[in-house]
Amino acid sequence: MELTIAQLWLNILSRTLLDTHSAIFFIREGDRQTIRSLASWPENLNDSEDFSQIIKYASAKNEPVSVLNVQHTDTHYYDYFAYPVPIQPKSSGIIVVKFEHSSANRQEAIFNSLQQGVHWLSLANFSQNNPEGFYVSMIGLLATCFEQKSYREAL
């Protein structure tokens, strides 16, 4: 997978989710013991240590998870949401997004947005080194959407 596609995707997704504090996109390779970061938001995010526990938890569950109302040393409370990202048969990813703590009714909307973002990312062909296929798929999808009366019909 092109690192730039992962970074661009995470940038767009993080900006569309209101009140995003930070986000990281990890990939689990082969044995699932090796985890490495593909992208982060903001791009200059240096400290990913506070994501480590939710990454372990999400890896074990292999399903969307949330950890809410986590207090940090700066006396702020945060909510973490993790969503699995299928990539290839031998690897998978996890996106983790950190928000300032908010109302419980927002959780479903966040998971829906993450699911939709993962669907958009799945259009990228991870086995190609050239991202051209991704852009061709995106243009085809957009053209299909413009031809339909509603978004649901295009799906």
PDB file of C-alpha atoms in Angstrom:
ATOM      1  CA  MET A   1       0.000   0.000   0.000  1.00  0.00           C
ATOM      2  CA  GLU A   2       1.256   3.427  -0.855  1.00  0.00           C
ATOM      3  CA  LEU A   3       2.022   5.352   2.308  1.00  0.00           C
ATOM      4  CA  THR A   4       0.723   8.534   0.708  1.00  0.00           C
ATOM      5  CA  ILE A   5      -2.703   6.987   0.036  1.00  0.00           C
ATOM      6  CA  ALA A   6      -2.967   5.908   3.680  1.00  0.00           C
ATOM      7  CA  GLN A   7      -1.946   9.365   4.875  1.00  0.00           C
ATOM      8  CA  LEU A   8      -4.294  11.188   2.515  1.00  0.00           C
ATOM      9  CA  TRP A   9      -7.157   8.894   3.478  1.00  0.00           C
ATOM     10  CA  LEU A  10      -6.542   9.423   7.188  1.00  0.00           C
ATOM     11  CA  ASN A  11      -6.253  13.197   6.710  1.00  0.00           C
ATOM     12  CA  ILE A  12      -9.624  13.339   4.962  1.00  0.00           C
ATOM     13  CA  LEU A  13     -11.338  10.990   7.404  1.00  0.00           C
ATOM     14  CA  SER A  14      -9.995  12.822  10.456  1.00  0.00           C
ATOM     15  CA  ARG A  15     -11.161  16.170   9.142  1.00  0.00           C
ATOM     16  CA  THR A  16     -14.653  14.870   8.397  1.00  0.00           C
ATOM     17  CA  LEU A  17     -15.082  13.574  11.945  1.00  0.00           C
ATOM     18  CA  LEU A  18     -15.842  16.620  14.067  1.00  0.00           C
ATOM     19  CA  ASP A  19     -13.723  17.202  17.163  1.00  0.00           C
ATOM     20  CA  THR A  20     -11.065  14.650  16.236  1.00  0.00           C
ATOM     21  CA  HIS A  21      -8.084  15.081  18.547  1.00  0.00           C
ATOM     22  CA  SER A  22      -5.780  12.611  16.770  1.00  0.00           C
ATOM     23  CA  ALA A  23      -5.844   9.375  14.797  1.00  0.00           C
ATOM     24  CA  ILE A  24      -3.520   6.559  13.799  1.00  0.00           C
ATOM     25  CA  PHE A  25      -3.793   3.907  11.101  1.00  0.00           C
ATOM     26  CA  PHE A  26      -1.870   0.738  11.969  1.00  0.00           C
ATOM     27  CA  ILE A  27      -1.276  -2.425  10.000  1.00  0.00           C
ATOM     28  CA  ARG A  28      -0.899  -5.883  11.520  1.00  0.00           C
ATOM     29  CA  GLU A  29       1.325  -8.072   9.407  1.00  0.00           C
ATOM     30  CA  GLY A  30       1.328 -11.833   8.987  1.00  0.00           C
ATOM     31  CA  ASP A  31       1.458 -13.258  12.472  1.00  0.00           C
ATOM     32  CA  ARG A  32      -0.500 -10.259  13.849  1.00  0.00           C
ATOM     33  CA  GLN A  33       2.287  -9.708  16.345  1.00  0.00           C
ATOM     34  CA  THR A  34       4.013  -7.114  14.173  1.00  0.00           C
ATOM     35  CA  ILE A  35       2.202  -3.786  14.240  1.00  0.00           C
ATOM     36  CA  ARG A  36       3.436  -0.693  12.434  1.00  0.00           C
ATOM     37  CA  SER A  37       1.997   2.726  11.819  1.00  0.00           C
ATOM     38  CA  LEU A  38       1.092   3.656   8.238  1.00  0.00           C
ATOM     39  CA  ALA A  39      -0.327   7.102   8.891  1.00  0.00           C
ATOM     40  CA  SER A  40      -1.143   9.516  11.679  1.00  0.00           C
ATOM     41  CA  TRP A  41      -3.213  12.645  12.075  1.00  0.00           C
ATOM     42  CA  PRO A  42      -2.061  15.236  12.609  1.00  0.00           C
ATOM     43  CA  GLU A  43       0.867  14.165  10.495  1.00  0.00           C
ATOM     44  CA  ASN A  44       3.369  15.425  13.063  1.00  0.00           C
ATOM     45  CA  LEU A  45       1.878  13.269  15.835  1.00  0.00           C
ATOM     46  CA  ASN A  46       4.898  11.966  17.736  1.00  0.00           C
ATOM     47  CA  ASP A  47       3.405  10.270  20.762  1.00  0.00           C
ATOM     48  CA  SER A  48       1.348   7.219  19.885  1.00  0.00           C
ATOM     49  CA  GLU A  49       1.811   5.603  23.296  1.00  0.00           C
ATOM     50  CA  ASP A  50      -1.699   6.485  24.454  1.00  0.00           C
ATOM     51  CA  PHE A  51      -3.058   4.449  21.513  1.00  0.00           C
ATOM     52  CA  SER A  52      -1.246   1.240  22.483  1.00  0.00           C
ATOM     53  CA  GLN A  53      -3.876  -0.204  24.840  1.00  0.00           C
ATOM     54  CA  ILE A  54      -6.770   0.346  22.444  1.00  0.00           C
ATOM     55  CA  ILE A  55      -4.700  -1.194  19.629  1.00  0.00           C
ATOM     56  CA  LYS A  56      -4.129  -4.330  21.726  1.00  0.00           C
ATOM     57  CA  TYR A  57      -7.787  -4.467  22.701  1.00  0.00           C
ATOM     58  CA  ALA A  58      -9.032  -3.935  19.132  1.00  0.00           C
ATOM     59  CA  SER A  59      -6.569  -6.544  17.817  1.00  0.00           C
ATOM     60  CA  ALA A  60      -7.883  -9.106  20.273  1.00  0.00           C
ATOM     61  CA  LYS A  61     -11.539  -8.345  19.504  1.00  0.00           C
ATOM     62  CA  ASN A  62     -11.110  -7.861  15.721  1.00  0.00           C
ATOM     63  CA  GLU A  63     -14.284  -5.786  15.645  1.00  0.00           C
ATOM     64  CA  PRO A  64     -15.208  -2.134  16.195  1.00  0.00           C
ATOM     65  CA  VAL A  65     -14.517  -1.144  19.788  1.00  0.00           C
ATOM     66  CA  SER A  66     -14.619   1.968  21.910  1.00  0.00           C
ATOM     67  CA  VAL A  67     -13.048   2.962  25.197  1.00  0.00           C
ATOM     68  CA  LEU A  68     -14.800   5.965  26.657  1.00  0.00           C
ATOM     69  CA  ASN A  69     -14.030   8.664  29.195  1.00  0.00           C
ATOM     70  CA  VAL A  70     -10.306   7.964  29.591  1.00  0.00           C
ATOM     71  CA  GLN A  71      -8.552  10.522  31.798  1.00  0.00           C
ATOM     72  CA  HIS A  72      -5.088  11.688  30.774  1.00  0.00           C
ATOM     73  CA  THR A  73      -2.494  13.472  32.845  1.00  0.00           C
ATOM     74  CA  ASP A  74      -3.590  16.816  31.448  1.00  0.00           C
ATOM     75  CA  THR A  75      -6.984  16.307  33.222  1.00  0.00           C
ATOM     76  CA  HIS A  76      -8.817  16.005  29.913  1.00  0.00           C
ATOM     77  CA  TYR A  77     -11.114  13.083  29.186  1.00  0.00           C
ATOM     78  CA  TYR A  78     -10.974  11.317  25.830  1.00  0.00           C
ATOM     79  CA  ASP A  79     -12.925   8.684  23.909  1.00  0.00           C
ATOM     80  CA  TYR A  80     -11.131   6.175  21.674  1.00  0.00           C
ATOM     81  CA  PHE A  81     -12.766   4.404  18.752  1.00  0.00           C
ATOM     82  CA  ALA A  82     -11.089   1.584  16.823  1.00  0.00           C
ATOM     83  CA  TYR A  83     -12.265  -0.007  13.594  1.00  0.00           C
ATOM     84  CA  PRO A  84     -10.699  -2.984  11.788  1.00  0.00           C
ATOM     85  CA  VAL A  85      -9.568  -2.464   8.193  1.00  0.00           C
ATOM     86  CA  PRO A  86      -9.299  -5.611   6.037  1.00  0.00           C
ATOM     87  CA  ILE A  87      -6.342  -5.265   3.673  1.00  0.00           C
ATOM     88  CA  GLN A  88      -4.978  -8.585   2.413  1.00  0.00           C
ATOM     89  CA  PRO A  89      -5.353 -12.208   3.454  1.00  0.00           C
ATOM     90  CA  LYS A  90      -2.181 -12.062   5.565  1.00  0.00           C
ATOM     91  CA  SER A  91      -2.502  -8.559   6.967  1.00  0.00           C
ATOM     92  CA  SER A  92      -5.136  -6.243   8.325  1.00  0.00           C
ATOM     93  CA  GLY A  93      -5.264  -2.755   9.691  1.00  0.00           C
ATOM     94  CA  ILE A  94      -6.842  -0.829  12.510  1.00  0.00           C
ATOM     95  CA  ILE A  95      -7.787   2.805  12.574  1.00  0.00           C
ATOM     96  CA  VAL A  96      -7.926   4.396  16.013  1.00  0.00           C
ATOM     97  CA  VAL A  97      -9.445   7.832  16.476  1.00  0.00           C
ATOM     98  CA  LYS A  98      -9.210   9.891  19.668  1.00  0.00           C
ATOM     99  CA  PHE A  99     -11.871  12.478  20.545  1.00  0.00           C
ATOM    100  CA  GLU A 100     -12.526  14.805  23.425  1.00  0.00           C
ATOM    101  CA  HIS A 101     -15.136  13.045  25.567  1.00  0.00           C
ATOM    102  CA  SER A 102     -18.660  13.747  24.368  1.00  0.00           C
ATOM    103  CA  SER A 103     -22.204  12.464  24.687  1.00  0.00           C
ATOM    104  CA  ALA A 104     -22.983   8.763  24.328  1.00  0.00           C
ATOM    105  CA  ASN A 105     -25.431   9.302  21.464  1.00  0.00           C
ATOM    106  CA  ARG A 106     -22.530  10.268  19.204  1.00  0.00           C
ATOM    107  CA  GLN A 107     -20.907   6.801  19.314  1.00  0.00           C
ATOM    108  CA  GLU A 108     -23.055   5.238  16.600  1.00  0.00           C
ATOM    109  CA  ALA A 109     -22.449   8.174  14.254  1.00  0.00           C
ATOM    110  CA  ILE A 110     -18.686   7.849  14.759  1.00  0.00           C
ATOM    111  CA  PHE A 111     -18.732   4.112  14.025  1.00  0.00           C
ATOM    112  CA  ASN A 112     -20.870   4.720  10.915  1.00  0.00           C
ATOM    113  CA  SER A 113     -18.392   7.320   9.668  1.00  0.00           C
ATOM    114  CA  LEU A 114     -15.465   4.987  10.316  1.00  0.00           C
ATOM    115  CA  GLN A 115     -17.233   2.160   8.482  1.00  0.00           C
ATOM    116  CA  GLN A 116     -17.901   4.401   5.499  1.00  0.00           C
ATOM    117  CA  GLY A 117     -14.278   5.575   5.509  1.00  0.00           C
ATOM    118  CA  VAL A 118     -13.056   1.974   5.531  1.00  0.00           C
ATOM    119  CA  HIS A 119     -15.281   1.240   2.519  1.00  0.00           C
ATOM    120  CA  TRP A 120     -13.711   4.142   0.650  1.00  0.00           C
ATOM    121  CA  LEU A 121     -10.232   2.903   1.507  1.00  0.00           C
ATOM    122  CA  SER A 122     -11.113  -0.587   0.282  1.00  0.00           C
ATOM    123  CA  LEU A 123     -11.313   0.823  -3.238  1.00  0.00           C
ATOM    124  CA  ALA A 124      -7.524   1.090  -3.199  1.00  0.00           C
ATOM    125  CA  ASN A 125      -5.782  -1.979  -4.553  1.00  0.00           C
ATOM    126  CA  PHE A 126      -3.193  -2.650  -1.865  1.00  0.00           C
ATOM    127  CA  SER A 127      -1.210  -5.072  -3.992  1.00  0.00           C
ATOM    128  CA  GLN A 128      -0.337  -2.390  -6.532  1.00  0.00           C
ATOM    129  CA  ASN A 129       2.592  -0.044  -6.094  1.00  0.00           C
ATOM    130  CA  ASN A 130       0.933   2.412  -8.439  1.00  0.00           C
ATOM    131  CA  PRO A 131      -2.081   4.224  -6.954  1.00  0.00           C
ATOM    132  CA  GLU A 132      -3.610   4.828 -10.404  1.00  0.00           C
ATOM    133  CA  GLY A 133      -6.129   2.014  -9.927  1.00  0.00           C
ATOM    134  CA  PHE A 134      -7.395   3.713  -6.792  1.00  0.00           C
ATOM    135  CA  TYR A 135      -8.087   6.977  -8.576  1.00  0.00           C
ATOM    136  CA  VAL A 136      -9.749   5.214 -11.510  1.00  0.00           C
ATOM    137  CA  SER A 137     -12.050   3.424  -9.047  1.00  0.00           C
ATOM    138  CA  MET A 138     -12.835   6.677  -7.256  1.00  0.00           C
ATOM    139  CA  ILE A 139     -13.746   8.475 -10.482  1.00  0.00           C
ATOM    140  CA  GLY A 140     -15.917   5.528 -11.529  1.00  0.00           C
ATOM    141  CA  LEU A 141     -17.706   5.573  -8.172  1.00  0.00           C
ATOM    142  CA  LEU A 142     -18.271   9.325  -8.337  1.00  0.00           C
ATOM    143  CA  ALA A 143     -19.593   9.067 -11.891  1.00  0.00           C
ATOM    144  CA  THR A 144     -22.007   6.347 -10.797  1.00  0.00           C
ATOM    145  CA  CYS A 145     -23.212   8.466  -7.875  1.00  0.00           C
ATOM    146  CA  PHE A 146     -23.871  11.470 -10.118  1.00  0.00           C
ATOM    147  CA  GLU A 147     -25.983   9.306 -12.416  1.00  0.00           C
ATOM    148  CA  GLN A 148     -28.279   8.138  -9.589  1.00  0.00           C
ATOM    149  CA  LYS A 149     -31.145   9.925  -7.904  1.00  0.00           C
ATOM    150  CA  SER A 150     -29.827   9.071  -4.472  1.00  0.00           C
ATOM    151  CA  TYR A 151     -26.674   7.857  -2.782  1.00  0.00           C
ATOM    152  CA  ARG A 152     -28.304   4.541  -1.746  1.00  0.00           C
ATOM    153  CA  GLU A 153     -29.115   3.686  -5.381  1.00  0.00           C
ATOM    154  CA  ALA A 154     -25.444   4.054  -6.305  1.00  0.00           C
ATOM    155  CA  LEU A 155     -24.457   1.430  -3.736  1.00  0.00           C
TER     156      LEU A 155
END
